[in-house]
Tab-separated table of C-alpha atoms in Angstrom:
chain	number	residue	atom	x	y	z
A	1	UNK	CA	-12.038	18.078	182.979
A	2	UNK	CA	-14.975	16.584	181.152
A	3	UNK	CA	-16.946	18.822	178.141
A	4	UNK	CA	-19.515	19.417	180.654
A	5	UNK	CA	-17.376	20.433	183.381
A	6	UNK	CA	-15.717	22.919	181.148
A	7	UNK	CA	-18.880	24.370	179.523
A	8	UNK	CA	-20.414	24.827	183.302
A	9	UNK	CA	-17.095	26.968	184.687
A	10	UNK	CA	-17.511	28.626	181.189
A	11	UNK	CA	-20.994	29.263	182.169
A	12	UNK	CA	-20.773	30.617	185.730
A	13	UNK	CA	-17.560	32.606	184.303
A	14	UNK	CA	-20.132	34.531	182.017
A	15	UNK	CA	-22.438	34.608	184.719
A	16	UNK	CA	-20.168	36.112	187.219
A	17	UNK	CA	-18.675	38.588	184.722
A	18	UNK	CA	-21.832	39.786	183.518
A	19	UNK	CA	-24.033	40.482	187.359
A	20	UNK	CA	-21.226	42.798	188.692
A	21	UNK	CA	-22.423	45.074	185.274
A	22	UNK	CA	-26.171	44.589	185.269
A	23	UNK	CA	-25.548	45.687	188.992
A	24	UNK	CA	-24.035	48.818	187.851
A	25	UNK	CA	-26.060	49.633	185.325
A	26	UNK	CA	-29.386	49.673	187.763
A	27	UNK	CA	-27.161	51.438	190.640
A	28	UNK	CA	-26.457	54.169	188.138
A	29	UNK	CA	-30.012	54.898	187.623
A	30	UNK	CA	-30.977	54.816	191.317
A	31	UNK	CA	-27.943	56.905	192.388
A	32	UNK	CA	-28.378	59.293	189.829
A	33	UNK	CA	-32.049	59.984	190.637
A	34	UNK	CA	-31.050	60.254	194.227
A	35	UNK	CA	-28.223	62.997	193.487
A	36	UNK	CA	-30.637	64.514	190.609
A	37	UNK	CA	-33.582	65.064	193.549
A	38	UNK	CA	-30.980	66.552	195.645
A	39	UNK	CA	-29.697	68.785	193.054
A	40	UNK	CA	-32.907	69.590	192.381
A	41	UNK	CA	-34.001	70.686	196.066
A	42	UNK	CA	-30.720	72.531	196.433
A	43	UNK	CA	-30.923	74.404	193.161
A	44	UNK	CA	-34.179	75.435	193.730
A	45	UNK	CA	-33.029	76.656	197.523
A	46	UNK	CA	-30.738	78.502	196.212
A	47	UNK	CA	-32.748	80.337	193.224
A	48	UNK	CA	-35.338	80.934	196.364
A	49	UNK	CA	-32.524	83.030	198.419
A	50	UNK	CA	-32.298	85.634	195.808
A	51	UNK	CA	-34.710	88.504	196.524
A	52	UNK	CA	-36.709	88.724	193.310
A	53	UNK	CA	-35.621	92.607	193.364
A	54	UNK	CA	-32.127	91.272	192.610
A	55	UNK	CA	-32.662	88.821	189.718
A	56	UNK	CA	-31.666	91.122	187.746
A	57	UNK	CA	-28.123	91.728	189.573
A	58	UNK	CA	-24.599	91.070	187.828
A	59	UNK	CA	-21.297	91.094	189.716
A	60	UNK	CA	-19.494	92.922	186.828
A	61	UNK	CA	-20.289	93.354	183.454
A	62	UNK	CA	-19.937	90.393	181.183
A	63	UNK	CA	-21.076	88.293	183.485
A	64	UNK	CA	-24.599	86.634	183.441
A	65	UNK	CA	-27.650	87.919	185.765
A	66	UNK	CA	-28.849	85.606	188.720
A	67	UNK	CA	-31.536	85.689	186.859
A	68	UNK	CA	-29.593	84.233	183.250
A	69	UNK	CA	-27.907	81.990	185.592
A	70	UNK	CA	-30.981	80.356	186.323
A	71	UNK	CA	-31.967	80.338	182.881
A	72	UNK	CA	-28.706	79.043	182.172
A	73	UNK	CA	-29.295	76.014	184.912
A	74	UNK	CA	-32.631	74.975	183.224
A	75	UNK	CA	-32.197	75.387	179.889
A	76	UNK	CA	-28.396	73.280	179.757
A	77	UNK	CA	-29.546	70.086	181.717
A	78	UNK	CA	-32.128	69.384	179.147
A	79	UNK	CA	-29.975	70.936	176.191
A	80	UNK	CA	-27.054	68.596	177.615
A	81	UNK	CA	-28.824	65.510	177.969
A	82	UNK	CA	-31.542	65.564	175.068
A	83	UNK	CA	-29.341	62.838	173.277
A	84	UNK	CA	-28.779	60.530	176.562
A	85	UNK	CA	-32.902	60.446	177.108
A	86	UNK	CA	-34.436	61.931	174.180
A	87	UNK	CA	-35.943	65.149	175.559
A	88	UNK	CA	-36.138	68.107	174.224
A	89	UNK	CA	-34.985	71.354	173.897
A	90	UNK	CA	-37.209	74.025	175.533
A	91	UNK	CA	-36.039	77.686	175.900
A	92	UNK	CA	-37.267	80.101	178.665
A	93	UNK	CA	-39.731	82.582	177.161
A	94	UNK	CA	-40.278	84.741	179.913
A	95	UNK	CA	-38.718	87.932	181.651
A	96	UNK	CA	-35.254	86.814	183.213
A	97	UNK	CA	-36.072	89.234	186.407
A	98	UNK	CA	-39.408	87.099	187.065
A	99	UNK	CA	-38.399	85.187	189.850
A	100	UNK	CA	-41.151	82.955	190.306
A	101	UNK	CA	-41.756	82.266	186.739
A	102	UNK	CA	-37.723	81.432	186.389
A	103	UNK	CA	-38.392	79.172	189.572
A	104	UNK	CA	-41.131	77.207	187.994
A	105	UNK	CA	-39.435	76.850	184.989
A	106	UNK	CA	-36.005	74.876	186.682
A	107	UNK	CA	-39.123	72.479	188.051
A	108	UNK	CA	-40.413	71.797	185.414
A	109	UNK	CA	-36.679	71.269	183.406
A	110	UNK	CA	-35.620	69.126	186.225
A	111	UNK	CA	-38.675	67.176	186.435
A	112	UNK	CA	-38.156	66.374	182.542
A	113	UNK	CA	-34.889	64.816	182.858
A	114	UNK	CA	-36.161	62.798	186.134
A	115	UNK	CA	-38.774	61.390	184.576
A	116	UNK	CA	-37.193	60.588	181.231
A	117	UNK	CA	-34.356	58.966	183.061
A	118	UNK	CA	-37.105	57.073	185.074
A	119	UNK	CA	-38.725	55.503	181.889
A	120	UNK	CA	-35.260	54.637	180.348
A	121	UNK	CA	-34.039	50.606	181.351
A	122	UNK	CA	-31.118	50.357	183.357
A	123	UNK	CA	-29.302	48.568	180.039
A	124	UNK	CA	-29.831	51.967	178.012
A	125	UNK	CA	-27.384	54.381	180.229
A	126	UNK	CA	-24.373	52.600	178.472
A	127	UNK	CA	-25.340	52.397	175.107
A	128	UNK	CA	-23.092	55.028	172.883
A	129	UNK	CA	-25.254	58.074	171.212
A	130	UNK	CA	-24.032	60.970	169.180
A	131	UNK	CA	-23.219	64.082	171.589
A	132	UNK	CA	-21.911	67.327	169.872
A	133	UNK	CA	-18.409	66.635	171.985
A	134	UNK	CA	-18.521	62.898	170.044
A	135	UNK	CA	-19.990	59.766	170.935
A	136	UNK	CA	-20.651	58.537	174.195
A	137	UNK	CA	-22.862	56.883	176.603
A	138	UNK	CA	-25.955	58.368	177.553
A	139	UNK	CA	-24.097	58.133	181.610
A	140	UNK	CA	-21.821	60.211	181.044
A	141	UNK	CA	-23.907	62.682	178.862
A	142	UNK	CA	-26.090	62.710	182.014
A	143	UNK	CA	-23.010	63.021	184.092
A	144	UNK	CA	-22.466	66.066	182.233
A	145	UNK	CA	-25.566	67.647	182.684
A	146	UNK	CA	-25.288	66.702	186.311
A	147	UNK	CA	-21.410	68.327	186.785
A	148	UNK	CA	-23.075	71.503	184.670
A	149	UNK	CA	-25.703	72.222	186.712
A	150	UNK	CA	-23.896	71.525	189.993
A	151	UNK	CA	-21.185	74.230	188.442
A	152	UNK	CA	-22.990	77.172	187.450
A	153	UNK	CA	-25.430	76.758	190.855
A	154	UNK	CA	-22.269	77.265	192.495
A	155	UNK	CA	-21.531	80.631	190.468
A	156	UNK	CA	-25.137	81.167	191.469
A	157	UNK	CA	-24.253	80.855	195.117
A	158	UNK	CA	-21.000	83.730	194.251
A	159	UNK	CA	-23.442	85.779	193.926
A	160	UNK	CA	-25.790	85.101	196.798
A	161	UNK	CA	-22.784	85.770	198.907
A	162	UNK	CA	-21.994	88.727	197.251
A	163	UNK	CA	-25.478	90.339	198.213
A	164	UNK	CA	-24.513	89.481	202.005
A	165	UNK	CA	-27.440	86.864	201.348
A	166	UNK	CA	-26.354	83.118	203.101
A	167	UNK	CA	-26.966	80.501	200.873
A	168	UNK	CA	-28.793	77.406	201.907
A	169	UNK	CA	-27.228	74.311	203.481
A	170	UNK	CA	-25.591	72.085	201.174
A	171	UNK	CA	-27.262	69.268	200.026
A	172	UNK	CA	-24.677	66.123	198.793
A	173	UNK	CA	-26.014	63.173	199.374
């Protein structure tokens, strides 16, 4: 094999390796804003179910409010993913039995982290960042935020049930 033959099957070696990543790297974003609008429709079905007389209802004692856990929703995705796309931190400042003011405030949270993760290049979502659990890449801090608010919407959904109240049809994918 001549210099040039070897240099060319080096070439189309690094070409080959490095497509199948670029390709993952843009699939992440699109997927992600895919699952992140669905999230978002679904959450905000759900927080709609709850009679805004009940915001204010707790299972048992310890346990959050619907109303803190949809507090709890709005202000962790952008808490959890400030370091993976730079947003920031903003805290709800109204009454956490105010239904429609807790409602608009998950739209606007989740309409912060869609946008932000809109702006970002596909290249950025593997790049390592500080994260208070330790480094890592700004995927999986949004993966995070993703898994959080998928887990405590489900709590939120407990607690639908428990007011004889059916929850809305799941959105996935």
């Amino acid at each position: 094999m001549t210099f040039h033959q070897k240099a060319r099957a080096l070439f189309i070696l690094i070409i080959s390796s490095w497509m199948p990543m670029t390709a993952q790297q843009s699939s992440f974003k699109k997927e992600f804003l895919k699952k992140w609008k669905n999230a978002t429709t679904y959450t905000l079905e759900v927080a709609e179910k709850m009679p805004a007389s009940k915001y204010g209802y707790r299972p048992n004692e310890g346990m959050r409010t619907f109303g803190e856990q949809m507090e709890h929703i709005g202000y962790a995705m952008t808490y959890l993913s400030m370091n993976a796309i730079h947003s920031k931190e903003i805290p709800y400042q109204g009454n956490l039995t105010d239904k429609d003011a807790l409602i608009d405030y998950l739209k606007k949270q989740f309409e912060i982290v869609r946008v932000a993760v809109e702006k970002m290049d596909s290249t950025d979502f593997e790049k390592t960042v500080s994260f208070w659990a330790g480094r890592m890449t700004r995927r999986k801090i949004l993966n995070i935020a993703f898994d959080h608010t998928t887990h405590t919407r489900a709590q939120a959904i407990v607690y639908l049930r428990s007011q004889d109240i059916k929850p809305p049809q799941y959105i996935a994918w």
